[in-house]
PDB file of N, CA and C and ligand atoms in Angstrom:
ATOM      1  N   MET A   1       3.840  23.335  15.880  1.00 57.00           N
ATOM      2  CA  MET A   1       5.180  23.841  16.204  1.00 57.00           C
ATOM      3  C   MET A   1       5.727  23.082  17.408  1.00 57.00           C
ATOM      4  N   GLU A   2       6.959  22.717  17.341  1.00 66.00           N
ATOM      5  CA  GLU A   2       7.529  21.936  18.437  1.00 66.00           C
ATOM      6  C   GLU A   2       7.760  22.822  19.660  1.00 66.00           C
ATOM      7  N   GLN A   3       7.626  22.225  20.822  1.00 73.00           N
ATOM      8  CA  GLN A   3       7.774  22.960  22.082  1.00 73.00           C
ATOM      9  C   GLN A   3       9.248  23.134  22.422  1.00 73.00           C
ATOM     10  N   LEU A   4       9.634  24.346  22.675  1.00 86.00           N
ATOM     11  CA  LEU A   4      11.027  24.622  23.033  1.00 86.00           C
ATOM     12  C   LEU A   4      11.113  24.974  24.505  1.00 86.00           C
ATOM     13  N   PHE A   5      12.216  24.546  25.119  1.00 90.00           N
ATOM     14  CA  PHE A   5      12.415  24.810  26.545  1.00 90.00           C
ATOM     15  C   PHE A   5      13.621  25.706  26.750  1.00 90.00           C
ATOM     16  N   CYS A   6      13.536  26.509  27.760  1.00 91.00           N
ATOM     17  CA  CYS A   6      14.610  27.437  28.086  1.00 91.00           C
ATOM     18  C   CYS A   6      15.844  26.665  28.544  1.00 91.00           C
ATOM     19  N   PRO A   7      16.984  26.903  27.930  1.00 90.00           N
ATOM     20  CA  PRO A   7      18.207  26.174  28.308  1.00 90.00           C
ATOM     21  C   PRO A   7      18.757  26.622  29.665  1.00 90.00           C
ATOM     22  N   THR A   8      18.301  27.747  30.146  1.00 91.00           N
ATOM     23  CA  THR A   8      18.805  28.258  31.422  1.00 91.00           C
ATOM     24  C   THR A   8      18.041  27.714  32.617  1.00 91.00           C
ATOM     25  N   CYS A   9      16.668  27.752  32.535  1.00 94.00           N
ATOM     26  CA  CYS A   9      15.875  27.355  33.706  1.00 94.00           C
ATOM     27  C   CYS A   9      14.914  26.202  33.424  1.00 94.00           C
ATOM     28  N   GLY A  10      14.811  25.751  32.167  1.00 92.00           N
ATOM     29  CA  GLY A  10      13.994  24.589  31.841  1.00 92.00           C
ATOM     30  C   GLY A  10      12.514  24.853  31.675  1.00 92.00           C
ATOM     31  N   THR A  11      12.059  26.081  31.789  1.00 90.00           N
ATOM     32  CA  THR A  11      10.660  26.433  31.584  1.00 90.00           C
ATOM     33  C   THR A  11      10.366  26.448  30.077  1.00 90.00           C
ATOM     34  N   PHE A  12       9.126  26.057  29.689  1.00 89.00           N
ATOM     35  CA  PHE A  12       8.878  26.125  28.250  1.00 89.00           C
ATOM     36  C   PHE A  12       8.732  27.563  27.771  1.00 89.00           C
ATOM     37  N   LEU A  13       9.176  27.780  26.554  1.00 90.00           N
ATOM     38  CA  LEU A  13       9.269  29.128  26.015  1.00 90.00           C
ATOM     39  C   LEU A  13       7.962  29.561  25.357  1.00 90.00           C
ATOM     40  N   TYR A  14       7.620  30.810  25.514  1.00 88.00           N
ATOM     41  CA  TYR A  14       6.455  31.399  24.864  1.00 88.00           C
ATOM     42  C   TYR A  14       6.853  31.953  23.504  1.00 88.00           C
ATOM     43  N   PHE A  15       5.878  31.951  22.611  1.00 85.00           N
ATOM     44  CA  PHE A  15       6.145  32.407  21.255  1.00 85.00           C
ATOM     45  C   PHE A  15       5.595  33.810  21.078  1.00 85.00           C
ATOM     46  N   LYS A  16       6.375  34.684  20.458  1.00 83.00           N
ATOM     47  CA  LYS A  16       5.919  36.055  20.198  1.00 83.00           C
ATOM     48  C   LYS A  16       6.271  36.438  18.759  1.00 83.00           C
ATOM     49  N   GLN A  17       5.268  36.831  18.007  1.00 77.00           N
ATOM     50  CA  GLN A  17       5.511  37.292  16.633  1.00 77.00           C
ATOM     51  C   GLN A  17       5.977  38.738  16.695  1.00 77.00           C
ATOM     52  N   ASN A  18       7.029  39.018  15.964  1.00 67.00           N
ATOM     53  CA  ASN A  18       7.516  40.389  15.893  1.00 67.00           C
ATOM     54  C   ASN A  18       6.808  41.100  14.744  1.00 67.00           C
ATOM     55  N   TYR A  19       5.920  42.011  15.067  1.00 68.00           N
ATOM     56  CA  TYR A  19       5.089  42.626  14.027  1.00 68.00           C
ATOM     57  C   TYR A  19       5.782  43.750  13.276  1.00 68.00           C
ATOM     58  N   GLU A  20       6.889  44.251  13.842  1.00 69.00           N
ATOM     59  CA  GLU A  20       7.625  45.284  13.120  1.00 69.00           C
ATOM     60  C   GLU A  20       8.394  44.667  11.954  1.00 69.00           C
ATOM     61  N   TYR A  21       8.893  43.446  12.153  1.00 64.00           N
ATOM     62  CA  TYR A  21       9.578  42.724  11.089  1.00 64.00           C
ATOM     63  C   TYR A  21       8.780  41.443  10.841  1.00 64.00           C
ATOM     64  N   VAL A  22       8.021  41.438   9.778  1.00 63.00           N
ATOM     65  CA  VAL A  22       7.029  40.385   9.539  1.00 63.00           C
ATOM     66  C   VAL A  22       7.667  39.000   9.486  1.00 63.00           C
ATOM     67  N   ASP A  23       8.879  38.903   8.945  1.00 69.00           N
ATOM     68  CA  ASP A  23       9.516  37.600   8.781  1.00 69.00           C
ATOM     69  C   ASP A  23      10.263  37.134  10.020  1.00 69.00           C
ATOM     70  N   SER A  24      10.096  37.855  11.124  1.00 74.00           N
ATOM     71  CA  SER A  24      10.849  37.468  12.306  1.00 74.00           C
ATOM     72  C   SER A  24       9.931  37.249  13.498  1.00 74.00           C
ATOM     73  N   ALA A  25      10.287  36.325  14.356  1.00 81.00           N
ATOM     74  CA  ALA A  25       9.527  36.027  15.566  1.00 81.00           C
ATOM     75  C   ALA A  25      10.514  35.575  16.631  1.00 81.00           C
ATOM     76  N   GLU A  26      10.034  35.459  17.874  1.00 84.00           N
ATOM     77  CA  GLU A  26      10.964  35.017  18.905  1.00 84.00           C
ATOM     78  C   GLU A  26      10.259  34.170  19.947  1.00 84.00           C
ATOM     79  N   PHE A  27      11.025  33.256  20.568  1.00 86.00           N
ATOM     80  CA  PHE A  27      10.588  32.523  21.741  1.00 86.00           C
ATOM     81  C   PHE A  27      11.201  33.227  22.940  1.00 86.00           C
ATOM     82  N   TYR A  28      10.420  33.374  23.998  1.00 90.00           N
ATOM     83  CA  TYR A  28      10.987  34.030  25.172  1.00 90.00           C
ATOM     84  C   TYR A  28      10.582  33.292  26.446  1.00 90.00           C
ATOM     85  N   CYS A  29      11.412  33.445  27.450  1.00 93.00           N
ATOM     86  CA  CYS A  29      11.186  32.803  28.738  1.00 93.00           C
ATOM     87  C   CYS A  29      10.567  33.808  29.700  1.00 93.00           C
ATOM     88  N   LYS A  30       9.560  33.342  30.456  1.00 91.00           N
ATOM     89  CA  LYS A  30       8.884  34.253  31.375  1.00 91.00           C
ATOM     90  C   LYS A  30       9.638  34.417  32.697  1.00 91.00           C
ATOM     91  N   LEU A  31      10.510  33.464  32.985  1.00 92.00           N
ATOM     92  CA  LEU A  31      11.168  33.479  34.299  1.00 92.00           C
ATOM     93  C   LEU A  31      12.541  34.123  34.287  1.00 92.00           C
ATOM     94  N   CYS A  32      13.199  34.085  33.110  1.00 93.00           N
ATOM     95  CA  CYS A  32      14.524  34.704  33.026  1.00 93.00           C
ATOM     96  C   CYS A  32      14.631  35.479  31.724  1.00 93.00           C
ATOM     97  N   PRO A  33      15.680  36.249  31.528  1.00 91.00           N
ATOM     98  CA  PRO A  33      15.747  37.130  30.347  1.00 91.00           C
ATOM     99  C   PRO A  33      16.035  36.422  29.012  1.00 91.00           C
ATOM    100  N   TYR A  34      16.054  35.074  29.036  1.00 89.00           N
ATOM    101  CA  TYR A  34      16.414  34.360  27.823  1.00 89.00           C
ATOM    102  C   TYR A  34      15.383  34.590  26.729  1.00 89.00           C
ATOM    103  N   ASN A  35      15.844  34.828  25.498  1.00 84.00           N
ATOM    104  CA  ASN A  35      14.955  34.802  24.339  1.00 84.00           C
ATOM    105  C   ASN A  35      15.688  34.281  23.121  1.00 84.00           C
ATOM    106  N   TYR A  36      14.911  33.728  22.202  1.00 81.00           N
ATOM    107  CA  TYR A  36      15.490  33.032  21.057  1.00 81.00           C
ATOM    108  C   TYR A  36      14.805  33.529  19.792  1.00 81.00           C
ATOM    109  N   ASN A  37      15.562  34.196  18.954  1.00 81.00           N
ATOM    110  CA  ASN A  37      14.987  34.768  17.737  1.00 81.00           C
ATOM    111  C   ASN A  37      15.008  33.774  16.592  1.00 81.00           C
ATOM    112  N   ILE A  38      13.902  33.702  15.858  1.00 75.00           N
ATOM    113  CA  ILE A  38      13.873  32.879  14.647  1.00 75.00           C
ATOM    114  C   ILE A  38      13.499  33.769  13.474  1.00 75.00           C
ATOM    115  N   THR A  39      14.077  33.480  12.364  1.00 70.00           N
ATOM    116  CA  THR A  39      13.771  34.214  11.146  1.00 70.00           C
ATOM    117  C   THR A  39      13.324  33.222  10.079  1.00 70.00           C
ATOM    118  N   LYS A  40      12.159  33.472   9.548  1.00 58.00           N
ATOM    119  CA  LYS A  40      11.653  32.585   8.497  1.00 58.00           C
ATOM    120  C   LYS A  40      12.451  32.791   7.214  1.00 58.00           C
ATOM    121  N   THR A  41      12.792  31.706   6.575  1.00 51.00           N
ATOM    122  CA  THR A  41      13.522  31.785   5.315  1.00 51.00           C
ATOM    123  C   THR A  41      12.529  31.921   4.160  1.00 51.00           C
ATOM    124  N   ALA A  42      12.729  32.958   3.401  1.00 45.00           N
ATOM    125  CA  ALA A  42      11.849  33.143   2.246  1.00 45.00           C
ATOM    126  C   ALA A  42      12.218  32.128   1.162  1.00 45.00           C
ATOM    127  N   ILE A  43      11.236  31.374   0.755  1.00 44.00           N
ATOM    128  CA  ILE A  43      11.484  30.348  -0.274  1.00 44.00           C
ATOM    129  C   ILE A  43      11.033  30.884  -1.635  1.00 44.00           C
ATOM    130  N   ASP A  44      11.975  30.957  -2.536  1.00 43.00           N
ATOM    131  CA  ASP A  44      11.661  31.447  -3.881  1.00 43.00           C
ATOM    132  C   ASP A  44      11.090  30.296  -4.705  1.00 43.00           C
ATOM    133  N   SER A  45       9.790  30.290  -4.879  1.00 42.00           N
ATOM    134  CA  SER A  45       9.133  29.170  -5.550  1.00 42.00           C
ATOM    135  C   SER A  45       8.775  29.482  -7.000  1.00 42.00           C
ATOM    136  N   VAL A  46       9.228  30.629  -7.499  1.00 46.00           N
ATOM    137  CA  VAL A  46       8.847  31.036  -8.854  1.00 46.00           C
ATOM    138  C   VAL A  46       9.310  30.051  -9.940  1.00 46.00           C
ATOM    139  N   PRO A  47      10.583  29.594  -9.921  1.00 49.00           N
ATOM    140  CA  PRO A  47      10.992  28.663 -10.989  1.00 49.00           C
ATOM    141  C   PRO A  47      10.183  27.361 -10.976  1.00 49.00           C
ATOM    142  N   LEU A  48       9.841  26.860  -9.774  1.00 49.00           N
ATOM    143  CA  LEU A  48       9.043  25.635  -9.674  1.00 49.00           C
ATOM    144  C   LEU A  48       7.658  25.828 -10.278  1.00 49.00           C
ATOM    145  N   LYS A  49       7.049  26.963  -9.953  1.00 50.00           N
ATOM    146  CA  LYS A  49       5.704  27.246 -10.443  1.00 50.00           C
ATOM    147  C   LYS A  49       5.688  27.348 -11.965  1.00 50.00           C
ATOM    148  N   LYS A  50       6.742  28.003 -12.507  1.00 49.00           N
ATOM    149  CA  LYS A  50       6.805  28.171 -13.956  1.00 49.00           C
ATOM    150  C   LYS A  50       6.897  26.804 -14.640  1.00 49.00           C
ATOM    151  N   LYS A  51       7.710  25.925 -14.043  1.00 49.00           N
ATOM    152  CA  LYS A  51       7.891  24.601 -14.626  1.00 49.00           C
ATOM    153  C   LYS A  51       6.561  23.833 -14.641  1.00 49.00           C
ATOM    154  N   ARG A  52       5.787  23.979 -13.537  1.00 49.00           N
ATOM    155  CA  ARG A  52       4.517  23.287 -13.445  1.00 49.00           C
ATOM    156  C   ARG A  52       3.537  23.812 -14.513  1.00 49.00           C
ATOM    157  N   ASP A  53       3.534  25.141 -14.722  1.00 50.00           N
ATOM    158  CA  ASP A  53       2.646  25.712 -15.737  1.00 50.00           C
ATOM    159  C   ASP A  53       2.978  25.181 -17.120  1.00 50.00           C
ATOM    160  N   GLU A  54       4.278  25.061 -17.420  1.00 48.00           N
ATOM    161  CA  GLU A  54       4.690  24.564 -18.727  1.00 48.00           C
ATOM    162  C   GLU A  54       4.228  23.121 -18.939  1.00 48.00           C
ATOM    163  N   LEU A  55       4.314  22.331 -17.861  1.00 46.00           N
ATOM    164  CA  LEU A  55       3.874  20.940 -17.940  1.00 46.00           C
ATOM    165  C   LEU A  55       2.382  20.852 -18.249  1.00 46.00           C
ATOM    166  N   VAL A  56       1.590  21.681 -17.555  1.00 47.00           N
ATOM    167  CA  VAL A  56       0.145  21.679 -17.769  1.00 47.00           C
ATOM    168  C   VAL A  56      -0.181  22.102 -19.202  1.00 47.00           C
ATOM    169  N   LEU A  57       0.533  23.140 -19.655  1.00 44.00           N
ATOM    170  CA  LEU A  57       0.296  23.643 -21.009  1.00 44.00           C
ATOM    171  C   LEU A  57       0.585  22.570 -22.062  1.00 44.00           C
ATOM    172  N   SER A  58       1.721  21.883 -21.915  1.00 39.00           N
ATOM    173  CA  SER A  58       2.087  20.898 -22.930  1.00 39.00           C
ATOM    174  C   SER A  58       1.129  19.711 -22.900  1.00 39.00           C
ATOM    175  N   LYS A  59       0.558  19.426 -21.715  1.00 43.00           N
ATOM    176  CA  LYS A  59      -0.401  18.339 -21.616  1.00 43.00           C
ATOM    177  C   LYS A  59      -1.694  18.717 -22.346  1.00 43.00           C
ATOM    178  N   ASP A  60      -2.134  19.976 -22.136  1.00 42.00           N
ATOM    179  CA  ASP A  60      -3.351  20.425 -22.790  1.00 42.00           C
ATOM    180  C   ASP A  60      -3.144  20.613 -24.291  1.00 42.00           C
ATOM    181  N   GLY A  61      -1.886  20.831 -24.689  1.00 38.00           N
ATOM    182  CA  GLY A  61      -1.588  21.068 -26.093  1.00 38.00           C
ATOM    183  C   GLY A  61      -1.905  19.879 -26.987  1.00 38.00           C
ATOM    184  N   VAL A  62      -1.862  18.673 -26.421  1.00 42.00           N
ATOM    185  CA  VAL A  62      -2.212  17.489 -27.198  1.00 42.00           C
ATOM    186  C   VAL A  62      -3.729  17.409 -27.258  1.00 42.00           C
ATOM    187  N   GLY A  63      -4.292  18.066 -28.245  1.00 51.00           N
ATOM    188  CA  GLY A  63      -5.740  18.129 -28.370  1.00 51.00           C
ATOM    189  C   GLY A  63      -6.313  16.830 -28.886  1.00 51.00           C
ATOM    190  N   LYS A  64      -7.560  16.568 -28.495  1.00 60.00           N
ATOM    191  CA  LYS A  64      -8.203  15.350 -28.947  1.00 60.00           C
ATOM    192  C   LYS A  64      -8.987  15.594 -30.241  1.00 60.00           C
ATOM    193  N   GLY A  65      -8.948  16.813 -30.716  1.00 69.00           N
ATOM    194  CA  GLY A  65      -9.652  17.114 -31.955  1.00 69.00           C
ATOM    195  C   GLY A  65     -10.999  17.762 -31.720  1.00 69.00           C
ATOM    196  N   ASP A  66     -11.758  17.879 -32.765  1.00 86.00           N
ATOM    197  CA  ASP A  66     -13.047  18.554 -32.696  1.00 86.00           C
ATOM    198  C   ASP A  66     -14.112  17.647 -32.099  1.00 86.00           C
ATOM    199  N   LYS A  67     -15.183  18.286 -31.646  1.00 92.00           N
ATOM    200  CA  LYS A  67     -16.286  17.527 -31.072  1.00 92.00           C
ATOM    201  C   LYS A  67     -17.430  17.433 -32.091  1.00 92.00           C
ATOM    202  N   ALA A  68     -18.146  16.345 -32.040  1.00 92.00           N
ATOM    203  CA  ALA A  68     -19.285  16.154 -32.924  1.00 92.00           C
ATOM    204  C   ALA A  68     -20.487  15.724 -32.099  1.00 92.00           C
ATOM    205  N   GLU A  69     -21.667  16.088 -32.583  1.00 94.00           N
ATOM    206  CA  GLU A  69     -22.881  15.700 -31.868  1.00 94.00           C
ATOM    207  C   GLU A  69     -23.354  14.347 -32.373  1.00 94.00           C
ATOM    208  N   VAL A  70     -22.794  13.305 -31.804  1.00 94.00           N
ATOM    209  CA  VAL A  70     -23.205  11.940 -32.127  1.00 94.00           C
ATOM    210  C   VAL A  70     -23.536  11.226 -30.821  1.00 94.00           C
ATOM    211  N   VAL A  71     -24.390  10.231 -30.931  1.00 96.00           N
ATOM    212  CA  VAL A  71     -24.802   9.511 -29.722  1.00 96.00           C
ATOM    213  C   VAL A  71     -23.886   8.314 -29.504  1.00 96.00           C
ATOM    214  N   CYS A  72     -23.300   8.245 -28.313  1.00 96.00           N
ATOM    215  CA  CYS A  72     -22.418   7.128 -27.961  1.00 96.00           C
ATOM    216  C   CYS A  72     -23.228   5.829 -27.874  1.00 96.00           C
ATOM    217  N   PRO A  73     -22.813   4.765 -28.576  1.00 96.00           N
ATOM    218  CA  PRO A  73     -23.552   3.503 -28.524  1.00 96.00           C
ATOM    219  C   PRO A  73     -23.455   2.800 -27.175  1.00 96.00           C
ATOM    220  N   LYS A  74     -22.521   3.246 -26.346  1.00 96.00           N
ATOM    221  CA  LYS A  74     -22.329   2.582 -25.054  1.00 96.00           C
ATOM    222  C   LYS A  74     -23.122   3.261 -23.931  1.00 96.00           C
ATOM    223  N   CYS A  75     -22.986   4.598 -23.851  1.00 98.00           N
ATOM    224  CA  CYS A  75     -23.625   5.282 -22.730  1.00 98.00           C
ATOM    225  C   CYS A  75     -24.664   6.311 -23.158  1.00 98.00           C
ATOM    226  N   SER A  76     -24.887   6.445 -24.481  1.00 96.00           N
ATOM    227  CA  SER A  76     -25.899   7.355 -25.040  1.00 96.00           C
ATOM    228  C   SER A  76     -25.603   8.831 -24.790  1.00 96.00           C
ATOM    229  N   HIS A  77     -24.329   9.170 -24.462  1.00 96.00           N
ATOM    230  CA  HIS A  77     -23.922  10.562 -24.335  1.00 96.00           C
ATOM    231  C   HIS A  77     -23.952  11.209 -25.718  1.00 96.00           C
ATOM    232  N   GLY A  78     -24.306  12.496 -25.788  1.00 96.00           N
ATOM    233  CA  GLY A  78     -24.567  13.128 -27.084  1.00 96.00           C
ATOM    234  C   GLY A  78     -23.391  13.799 -27.763  1.00 96.00           C
ATOM    235  N   VAL A  79     -22.208  13.853 -27.117  1.00 95.00           N
ATOM    236  CA  VAL A  79     -21.060  14.546 -27.714  1.00 95.00           C
ATOM    237  C   VAL A  79     -19.841  13.630 -27.684  1.00 95.00           C
ATOM    238  N   ALA A  80     -19.109  13.580 -28.807  1.00 95.00           N
ATOM    239  CA  ALA A  80     -17.896  12.763 -28.883  1.00 95.00           C
ATOM    240  C   ALA A  80     -16.840  13.494 -29.700  1.00 95.00           C
ATOM    241  N   TYR A  81     -15.572  13.237 -29.410  1.00 94.00           N
ATOM    242  CA  TYR A  81     -14.479  13.747 -30.241  1.00 94.00           C
ATOM    243  C   TYR A  81     -14.434  12.927 -31.518  1.00 94.00           C
ATOM    244  N   PHE A  82     -14.038  13.553 -32.623  1.00 91.00           N
ATOM    245  CA  PHE A  82     -13.886  12.754 -33.829  1.00 91.00           C
ATOM    246  C   PHE A  82     -12.570  13.039 -34.532  1.00 91.00           C
ATOM    247  N   THR A  83     -11.995  12.011 -35.092  1.00 88.00           N
ATOM    248  CA  THR A  83     -10.751  12.110 -35.843  1.00 88.00           C
ATOM    249  C   THR A  83     -10.959  11.435 -37.192  1.00 88.00           C
ATOM    250  N   GLN A  84     -10.538  12.110 -38.233  1.00 83.00           N
ATOM    251  CA  GLN A  84     -10.657  11.515 -39.551  1.00 83.00           C
ATOM    252  C   GLN A  84      -9.406  10.705 -39.865  1.00 83.00           C
ATOM    253  N   VAL A  85      -9.595   9.457 -40.251  1.00 80.00           N
ATOM    254  CA  VAL A  85      -8.466   8.589 -40.557  1.00 80.00           C
ATOM    255  C   VAL A  85      -8.541   8.191 -42.028  1.00 80.00           C
ATOM    256  N   GLN A  86      -7.451   8.465 -42.731  1.00 75.00           N
ATOM    257  CA  GLN A  86      -7.394   8.106 -44.150  1.00 75.00           C
ATOM    258  C   GLN A  86      -6.967   6.642 -44.267  1.00 75.00           C
ATOM    259  N   THR A  87      -7.774   5.849 -44.966  1.00 69.00           N
ATOM    260  CA  THR A  87      -7.428   4.432 -45.148  1.00 69.00           C
ATOM    261  C   THR A  87      -6.337   4.289 -46.214  1.00 69.00           C
ATOM    262  N   ARG A  88      -5.696   3.115 -46.230  1.00 71.00           N
ATOM    263  CA  ARG A  88      -4.511   2.926 -47.069  1.00 71.00           C
ATOM    264  C   ARG A  88      -4.799   3.040 -48.565  1.00 71.00           C
ATOM    265  N   SER A  89      -5.857   2.381 -49.035  1.00 70.00           N
ATOM    266  CA  SER A  89      -6.156   2.462 -50.459  1.00 70.00           C
ATOM    267  C   SER A  89      -6.830   3.798 -50.778  1.00 70.00           C
ATOM    268  N   ALA A  90      -6.368   4.442 -51.825  1.00 67.00           N
ATOM    269  CA  ALA A  90      -6.791   5.798 -52.136  1.00 67.00           C
ATOM    270  C   ALA A  90      -8.247   5.894 -52.582  1.00 67.00           C
ATOM    271  N   ASP A  91      -8.785   4.775 -53.138  1.00 71.00           N
ATOM    272  CA  ASP A  91     -10.164   4.853 -53.628  1.00 71.00           C
ATOM    273  C   ASP A  91     -11.212   4.686 -52.523  1.00 71.00           C
ATOM    274  N   GLU A  92     -10.743   4.339 -51.335  1.00 71.00           N
ATOM    275  CA  GLU A  92     -11.677   4.211 -50.215  1.00 71.00           C
ATOM    276  C   GLU A  92     -11.848   5.551 -49.515  1.00 71.00           C
ATOM    277  N   ALA A  93     -13.020   5.765 -49.006  1.00 74.00           N
ATOM    278  CA  ALA A  93     -13.290   7.009 -48.278  1.00 74.00           C
ATOM    279  C   ALA A  93     -12.627   6.967 -46.905  1.00 74.00           C
ATOM    280  N   SER A  94     -12.332   8.126 -46.378  1.00 80.00           N
ATOM    281  CA  SER A  94     -11.718   8.175 -45.060  1.00 80.00           C
ATOM    282  C   SER A  94     -12.743   7.801 -43.981  1.00 80.00           C
ATOM    283  N   THR A  95     -12.239   7.214 -42.948  1.00 84.00           N
ATOM    284  CA  THR A  95     -13.108   6.772 -41.857  1.00 84.00           C
ATOM    285  C   THR A  95     -13.058   7.788 -40.720  1.00 84.00           C
ATOM    286  N   ILE A  96     -14.148   7.890 -40.005  1.00 88.00           N
ATOM    287  CA  ILE A  96     -14.170   8.784 -38.839  1.00 88.00           C
ATOM    288  C   ILE A  96     -14.219   7.946 -37.575  1.00 88.00           C
ATOM    289  N   ILE A  97     -13.243   8.212 -36.702  1.00 91.00           N
ATOM    290  CA  ILE A  97     -13.191   7.524 -35.414  1.00 91.00           C
ATOM    291  C   ILE A  97     -13.770   8.459 -34.358  1.00 91.00           C
ATOM    292  N   TYR A  98     -14.746   7.977 -33.633  1.00 94.00           N
ATOM    293  CA  TYR A  98     -15.336   8.770 -32.558  1.00 94.00           C
ATOM    294  C   TYR A  98     -14.823   8.293 -31.211  1.00 94.00           C
ATOM    295  N   GLU A  99     -14.694   9.248 -30.260  1.00 95.00           N
ATOM    296  CA  GLU A  99     -14.376   8.885 -28.885  1.00 95.00           C
ATOM    297  C   GLU A  99     -15.309   9.653 -27.979  1.00 95.00           C
ATOM    298  N   CYS A 100     -16.113   8.914 -27.230  1.00 95.00           N
ATOM    299  CA  CYS A 100     -17.127   9.506 -26.359  1.00 95.00           C
ATOM    300  C   CYS A 100     -16.488  10.426 -25.317  1.00 95.00           C
ATOM    301  N   CYS A 101     -17.044  11.652 -25.167  1.00 94.00           N
ATOM    302  CA  CYS A 101     -16.535  12.593 -24.167  1.00 94.00           C
ATOM    303  C   CYS A 101     -16.838  12.114 -22.754  1.00 94.00           C
ATOM    304  N   GLU A 102     -17.832  11.284 -22.608  1.00 95.00           N
ATOM    305  CA  GLU A 102     -18.276  10.858 -21.277  1.00 95.00           C
ATOM    306  C   GLU A 102     -17.553   9.593 -20.801  1.00 95.00           C
ATOM    307  N   CYS A 103     -17.544   8.549 -21.625  1.00 97.00           N
ATOM    308  CA  CYS A 103     -17.026   7.262 -21.139  1.00 97.00           C
ATOM    309  C   CYS A 103     -15.786   6.793 -21.901  1.00 97.00           C
ATOM    310  N   SER A 104     -15.293   7.632 -22.851  1.00 95.00           N
ATOM    311  CA  SER A 104     -14.086   7.329 -23.629  1.00 95.00           C
ATOM    312  C   SER A 104     -14.225   6.092 -24.529  1.00 95.00           C
ATOM    313  N   HIS A 105     -15.446   5.655 -24.750  1.00 96.00           N
ATOM    314  CA  HIS A 105     -15.674   4.544 -25.676  1.00 96.00           C
ATOM    315  C   HIS A 105     -15.335   4.994 -27.101  1.00 96.00           C
ATOM    316  N   LYS A 106     -14.646   4.120 -27.848  1.00 96.00           N
ATOM    317  CA  LYS A 106     -14.251   4.469 -29.211  1.00 96.00           C
ATOM    318  C   LYS A 106     -14.997   3.597 -30.212  1.00 96.00           C
ATOM    319  N   TRP A 107     -15.455   4.205 -31.276  1.00 94.00           N
ATOM    320  CA  TRP A 107     -16.082   3.447 -32.354  1.00 94.00           C
ATOM    321  C   TRP A 107     -15.850   4.159 -33.667  1.00 94.00           C
ATOM    322  N   ARG A 108     -16.052   3.451 -34.762  1.00 91.00           N
ATOM    323  CA  ARG A 108     -15.833   4.073 -36.062  1.00 91.00           C
ATOM    324  C   ARG A 108     -17.141   4.147 -36.847  1.00 91.00           C
ATOM    325  N   GLU A 109     -17.194   5.176 -37.658  1.00 84.00           N
ATOM    326  CA  GLU A 109     -18.397   5.375 -38.463  1.00 84.00           C
ATOM    327  C   GLU A 109     -18.350   4.453 -39.673  1.00 84.00           C
ATOM    328  N   ASP A 110     -19.452   3.733 -39.950  1.00 70.00           N
ATOM    329  CA  ASP A 110     -19.507   2.849 -41.101  1.00 70.00           C
ATOM    330  C   ASP A 110     -20.006   3.609 -42.322  1.00 70.00           C
TER     331      ASP A 110
HETATM  332 ZN1   ZN B   1      14.400  30.677  31.509  1.00 65.03          ZN
HETATM  333 ZN1   ZN B   2     -20.044   7.002 -23.967  1.00 65.03          ZN
END
């Protein structure tokens, strides 16, 4: 908190919290009757918080898919996300793309 000085006698002002009114406090001078009241401004942060929650939700909403117990060829981690990808020609079987939960290495199942 910045130091305030009494405009009347130049002595630095003491700070006193007003406990009857929680949002109010005052600076006062010990040498003369000067005092300076400050009132804290209540900041309504509810709309900001709501916006942040929505952002987090939409980020989590983009799921990476289901997890499978496969061993990563790069780091040997035992769990990876998998996505099934349908190849262009209909007579070919769909391919499974794995993404390691640990190191994000991607590989496809042969
Ligand atoms: Zn004073
Ligand atoms: Zn890995």
